Amino acid sequence: GADPAKITVIHNWADTTAIVPSDRHNAFASTHALDDRFVVLHAGNIGLSQNLDAVIDAAELLRSRSRVLFLFIGDGNRKATLQATVEARGLTNVQFLPFQPRDQLRWTYASSDVCLVSLKPGLAGYIVPSKLYPILAAGRPYVAAVESPSEVAALTTRHGCGVLSEPGDAAALAAHIAELDNDVAGRLAMGARAREAASLFARDRQVAAHAQVLTELAGRC
């Protein structure tokens, strides 16, 4: 029953001037032997809410596709467990790297072909993954394993910049990744639409919205 006129929504954002669509073949990719791989990137927290066991299961389902590499960049309380699972299963298509310096974000995203956004069921409405916004800024397509009543799903459907997958369904996730591996034109088109959507979530735009709210409130005092 709240008055909509009294509500302002300010979104998460990314620095769309620092993170821009960039050459897939770059120094970061070369350093980590990514040039000839189809890189599926999870960048950010490796924690309890991301449902990443399903990602490891998807990697196992795709182990025969030698070109596909699942790359985790980041840290968190689930990282050691996931690394142990990868080692126990003998998966050679999964790689872990630590958090990278902020000035390297442009190149870490550029070195990917597809990004991942994943949440456990039941978290829609409680968590909006901030990793989505630099993915958009980088102009990269993504697979979002999230529930349909979520901000990520709504944005993905509205802008056509990614693929939705049922959270926790490793077989569906693997199938979507295989389809994107085979569809270069589709990936490029989604990436272009992602960059277009990024302008709505640019840092300067959202900071200006903060400033406007504060100015309006101050004027009422």
XYZ file of N, CA, C and O in Angstrom, residues 43-127:
340
model
N 33.038 -15.189 -12.177
C 33.933 -14.231 -11.527
C 33.243 -13.656 -10.305
O 32.097 -13.207 -10.379
N 33.934 -13.670 -9.160
C 33.368 -13.089 -7.951
C 33.396 -14.050 -6.785
O 34.240 -14.956 -6.710
N 32.463 -13.872 -5.886
C 32.419 -14.681 -4.668
C 32.137 -16.147 -4.979
O 31.272 -16.474 -5.799
N 32.877 -17.026 -4.338
C 32.661 -18.469 -4.465
C 32.125 -18.928 -3.111
O 32.863 -19.446 -2.271
N 30.831 -18.680 -2.911
C 30.254 -18.877 -1.592
C 29.065 -19.799 -1.580
O 28.876 -20.638 -2.480
N 28.245 -19.657 -0.569
C 27.125 -20.558 -0.350
C 25.928 -20.267 -1.247
O 25.145 -21.163 -1.551
N 25.754 -19.030 -1.654
C 24.526 -18.652 -2.368
C 24.581 -18.890 -3.864
O 23.551 -18.829 -4.531
N 25.781 -19.177 -4.409
C 25.917 -19.245 -5.871
C 25.571 -20.598 -6.493
O 25.577 -20.729 -7.706
N 25.322 -21.624 -5.681
C 24.894 -22.919 -6.231
C 25.929 -23.490 -7.209
O 25.587 -24.020 -8.271
N 27.194 -23.418 -6.843
C 28.259 -23.738 -7.786
C 28.544 -25.237 -7.914
O 29.247 -25.649 -8.841
N 27.994 -26.038 -7.023
C 28.133 -27.485 -7.203
C 27.517 -27.920 -8.530
O 28.040 -28.818 -9.210
N 26.413 -27.271 -8.901
C 25.766 -27.594 -10.177
C 26.663 -27.226 -11.351
O 26.631 -27.885 -12.403
N 27.468 -26.189 -11.194
C 28.402 -25.794 -12.252
C 29.480 -26.856 -12.421
O 29.853 -27.217 -13.547
N 29.992 -27.385 -11.305
C 30.983 -28.466 -11.384
C 30.358 -29.705 -12.033
O 30.996 -30.383 -12.855
N 29.104 -29.997 -11.693
C 28.406 -31.132 -12.326
C 28.279 -30.914 -13.835
O 28.434 -31.853 -14.626
N 27.987 -29.673 -14.235
C 27.886 -29.364 -15.668
C 29.239 -29.532 -16.357
O 29.320 -30.037 -17.485
N 30.296 -29.126 -15.659
C 31.640 -29.314 -16.216
C 31.939 -30.792 -16.448
O 32.530 -31.173 -17.465
N 31.505 -31.631 -15.509
C 31.714 -33.074 -15.672
C 30.937 -33.603 -16.874
O 31.441 -34.436 -17.636
N 29.734 -33.107 -17.079
C 28.926 -33.536 -18.228
C 29.559 -33.107 -19.550
O 29.329 -33.744 -20.587
N 30.352 -32.031 -19.514
C 30.957 -31.500 -20.743
C 32.443 -31.852 -20.867
O 33.140 -31.287 -21.707
N 32.906 -32.805 -20.064
C 34.338 -33.091 -20.056
C 34.833 -33.625 -21.397
O 36.027 -33.484 -21.726
N 33.962 -34.174 -22.210
C 34.389 -34.675 -23.522
C 34.601 -33.549 -24.528
O 35.233 -33.756 -25.568
N 34.067 -32.374 -24.231
C 34.301 -31.201 -25.088
C 35.596 -30.547 -24.635
O 35.597 -29.663 -23.790
N 36.695 -30.964 -25.204
C 38.011 -30.552 -24.707
C 38.252 -29.052 -24.823
O 39.091 -28.493 -24.111
N 37.506 -28.383 -25.710
C 37.687 -26.936 -25.890
C 37.072 -26.127 -24.755
O 37.480 -24.994 -24.484
N 36.080 -26.691 -24.066
C 35.337 -25.947 -23.047
C 36.110 -25.952 -21.726
O 36.509 -26.999 -21.223
N 36.303 -24.752 -21.180
C 36.987 -24.600 -19.895
C 36.129 -23.750 -18.960
O 35.701 -22.656 -19.314
N 35.880 -24.273 -17.767
C 35.175 -23.521 -16.726
C 36.228 -22.812 -15.879
O 37.070 -23.460 -15.255
N 36.171 -21.491 -15.874
C 37.165 -20.688 -15.167
C 36.500 -19.952 -14.000
O 35.565 -19.166 -14.195
N 36.978 -20.227 -12.791
C 36.520 -19.533 -11.593
C 37.584 -18.515 -11.193
O 38.741 -18.890 -10.943
N 37.186 -17.260 -11.127
C 38.092 -16.208 -10.646
C 37.475 -15.607 -9.395
O 36.381 -15.027 -9.456
N 38.150 -15.767 -8.260
C 37.608 -15.220 -7.030
C 37.972 -16.085 -5.844
O 38.872 -16.928 -5.893
N 37.235 -15.881 -4.762
C 37.506 -16.615 -3.536
C 36.219 -16.688 -2.716
O 35.236 -16.029 -3.041
N 36.231 -17.498 -1.683
C 35.061 -17.621 -0.835
C 35.082 -18.926 -0.069
O 35.956 -19.797 -0.273
N 34.090 -19.102 0.805
C 34.120 -20.245 1.716
C 33.793 -21.586 1.055
O 33.907 -22.621 1.691
N 33.422 -21.593 -0.216
C 33.174 -22.852 -0.921
C 34.304 -23.224 -1.885
O 34.286 -24.293 -2.478
N 35.270 -22.356 -2.005
C 36.305 -22.585 -3.019
C 37.087 -23.864 -2.767
O 37.274 -24.684 -3.679
N 37.562 -24.067 -1.537
C 38.379 -25.251 -1.239
C 37.598 -26.531 -1.482
O 38.137 -27.515 -2.022
N 36.318 -26.530 -1.127
C 35.489 -27.719 -1.329
C 35.309 -28.016 -2.817
O 35.395 -29.171 -3.256
N 35.058 -26.975 -3.592
C 34.898 -27.167 -5.037
C 36.198 -27.652 -5.669
O 36.186 -28.527 -6.548
N 37.313 -27.094 -5.234
C 38.606 -27.550 -5.765
C 38.839 -29.024 -5.440
O 39.339 -29.783 -6.286
N 38.462 -29.431 -4.235
C 38.623 -30.830 -3.846
C 37.736 -31.741 -4.696
O 38.144 -32.842 -5.094
N 36.519 -31.269 -4.999
C 35.610 -32.055 -5.838
C 36.171 -32.214 -7.246
O 36.131 -33.306 -7.833
N 36.696 -31.117 -7.780
C 37.292 -31.155 -9.127
C 38.457 -32.138 -9.157
O 38.592 -32.943 -10.100
N 39.292 -32.108 -8.138
C 40.443 -33.017 -8.084
C 39.988 -34.468 -7.935
O 40.511 -35.366 -8.614
N 38.994 -34.693 -7.084
C 38.517 -36.056 -6.853
C 37.908 -36.660 -8.114
O 38.026 -37.867 -8.350
N 37.256 -35.828 -8.912
C 36.624 -36.324 -10.138
C 37.574 -36.325 -11.326
O 37.199 -36.773 -12.418
N 38.771 -35.790 -11.134
C 39.746 -35.756 -12.218
C 39.352 -34.845 -13.367
O 39.663 -35.132 -14.528
N 38.698 -33.742 -13.042
C 38.240 -32.824 -14.086
C 39.389 -31.901 -14.499
O 39.924 -31.150 -13.687
N 39.730 -31.947 -15.755
C 40.796 -31.087 -16.280
C 40.235 -29.862 -16.991
O 41.002 -29.055 -17.520
N 38.919 -29.741 -17.009
C 38.287 -28.618 -17.712
C 37.777 -27.544 -16.747
O 36.908 -26.752 -17.090
N 38.348 -27.548 -15.540
C 38.005 -26.531 -14.538
C 39.296 -25.920 -14.010
O 40.234 -26.645 -13.663
N 39.334 -24.599 -13.971
C 40.527 -23.887 -13.497
C 40.112 -22.818 -12.482
O 39.069 -22.174 -12.644
N 40.928 -22.631 -11.458
C 40.665 -21.623 -10.434
C 41.796 -20.595 -10.432
O 42.977 -20.959 -10.475
N 41.419 -19.325 -10.367
C 42.381 -18.236 -10.215
C 41.917 -17.332 -9.075
O 40.714 -17.231 -8.810
N 42.838 -16.654 -8.411
C 42.436 -15.736 -7.341
C 41.806 -14.470 -7.916
O 41.831 -14.236 -9.131
N 41.237 -13.648 -7.028
C 40.758 -12.339 -7.452
C 41.866 -11.603 -8.183
O 43.039 -11.669 -7.801
N 41.508 -10.900 -9.238
C 42.469 -10.150 -10.030
C 42.409 -8.663 -9.677
O 41.394 -8.170 -9.190
N 43.502 -7.924 -9.918
C 43.485 -6.484 -9.649
C 42.358 -5.796 -10.418
O 41.987 -6.218 -11.516
N 41.828 -4.731 -9.830
C 40.694 -4.034 -10.434
C 41.000 -3.575 -11.862
O 40.131 -3.614 -12.731
N 42.237 -3.159 -12.105
C 42.571 -2.662 -13.443
C 42.666 -3.784 -14.478
O 42.864 -3.529 -15.669
N 42.530 -5.031 -14.023
C 42.539 -6.168 -14.945
C 41.133 -6.691 -15.263
O 40.979 -7.606 -16.072
N 40.089 -6.116 -14.637
C 38.736 -6.630 -14.838
C 38.329 -6.611 -16.305
O 37.683 -7.537 -16.792
N 38.685 -5.549 -16.982
C 38.345 -5.460 -18.414
C 38.840 -6.691 -19.165
O 38.129 -7.251 -20.001
N 40.042 -7.130 -18.824
C 40.665 -8.222 -19.577
C 40.220 -9.591 -19.085
O 40.187 -10.543 -19.870
N 39.872 -9.706 -17.810
C 39.366 -11.000 -17.349
C 38.033 -11.315 -18.023
O 37.804 -12.445 -18.468
N 37.160 -10.315 -18.114
C 35.886 -10.545 -18.804
C 36.098 -10.728 -20.306
O 35.429 -11.553 -20.945
N 37.018 -9.965 -20.874
C 37.284 -10.082 -22.311
C 37.789 -11.471 -22.673
O 37.593 -11.943 -23.801
N 38.440 -12.147 -21.725
C 39.017 -13.469 -21.984
C 37.986 -14.585 -21.928
O 38.331 -15.751 -22.130
N 36.737 -14.241 -21.652
C 35.672 -15.251 -21.592
C 34.846 -15.242 -22.871
O 34.821 -14.255 -23.612
N 34.176 -16.354 -23.121
C 33.220 -16.441 -24.224
C 31.791 -16.348 -23.704
O 30.915 -15.781 -24.362
N 31.563 -16.919 -22.539
C 30.260 -16.903 -21.876
C 30.507 -16.750 -20.383
O 31.453 -17.329 -19.853
N 29.660 -15.979 -19.716
C 29.771 -15.826 -18.264
C 28.622 -16.555 -17.567
O 27.624 -16.915 -18.199
N 28.787 -16.764 -16.272
C 27.773 -17.448 -15.474
C 27.243 -16.530 -14.383
O 28.000 -15.804 -13.741
N 25.925 -16.588 -14.182
C 25.275 -15.954 -13.033
C 24.411 -17.044 -12.410
O 23.515 -17.572 -13.059
N 24.702 -17.396 -11.169
C 24.038 -18.551 -10.573
C 23.624 -18.240 -9.143
O 24.389 -17.643 -8.380
N 22.393 -18.640 -8.783
C 21.888 -18.468 -7.426
C 21.128 -19.712 -6.993
O 20.449 -20.350 -7.804
N 21.208 -20.010 -5.712
C 20.417 -21.106 -5.176
C 18.931 -20.764 -5.222
O 18.549 -19.604 -5.058
N 18.070 -21.772 -5.423
C 16.621 -21.532 -5.349
C 16.241 -20.970 -3.983
O 16.821 -21.337 -2.958
N 15.266 -20.067 -3.997
C 14.789 -19.475 -2.760
C 15.387 -18.122 -2.447
O 14.957 -17.452 -1.511
N 16.385 -17.687 -3.254
C 17.054 -16.418 -2.973
C 16.573 -15.272 -3.856
O 17.016 -14.137 -3.692
N 15.683 -15.557 -4.800
C 15.143 -14.484 -5.647
C 14.433 -13.467 -4.766
O 13.637 -13.813 -3.895
N 14.728 -12.204 -4.997
C 14.134 -11.151 -4.190
C 14.968 -10.764 -2.989
O 14.755 -9.714 -2.389
N 15.940 -11.615 -2.642
C 16.828 -11.317 -1.517
C 18.218 -10.897 -1.994
O 18.896 -10.110 -1.345
N 18.641 -11.464 -3.111
C 19.970 -11.181 -3.642
C 19.851 -10.849 -5.130
O 19.190 -11.567 -5.880
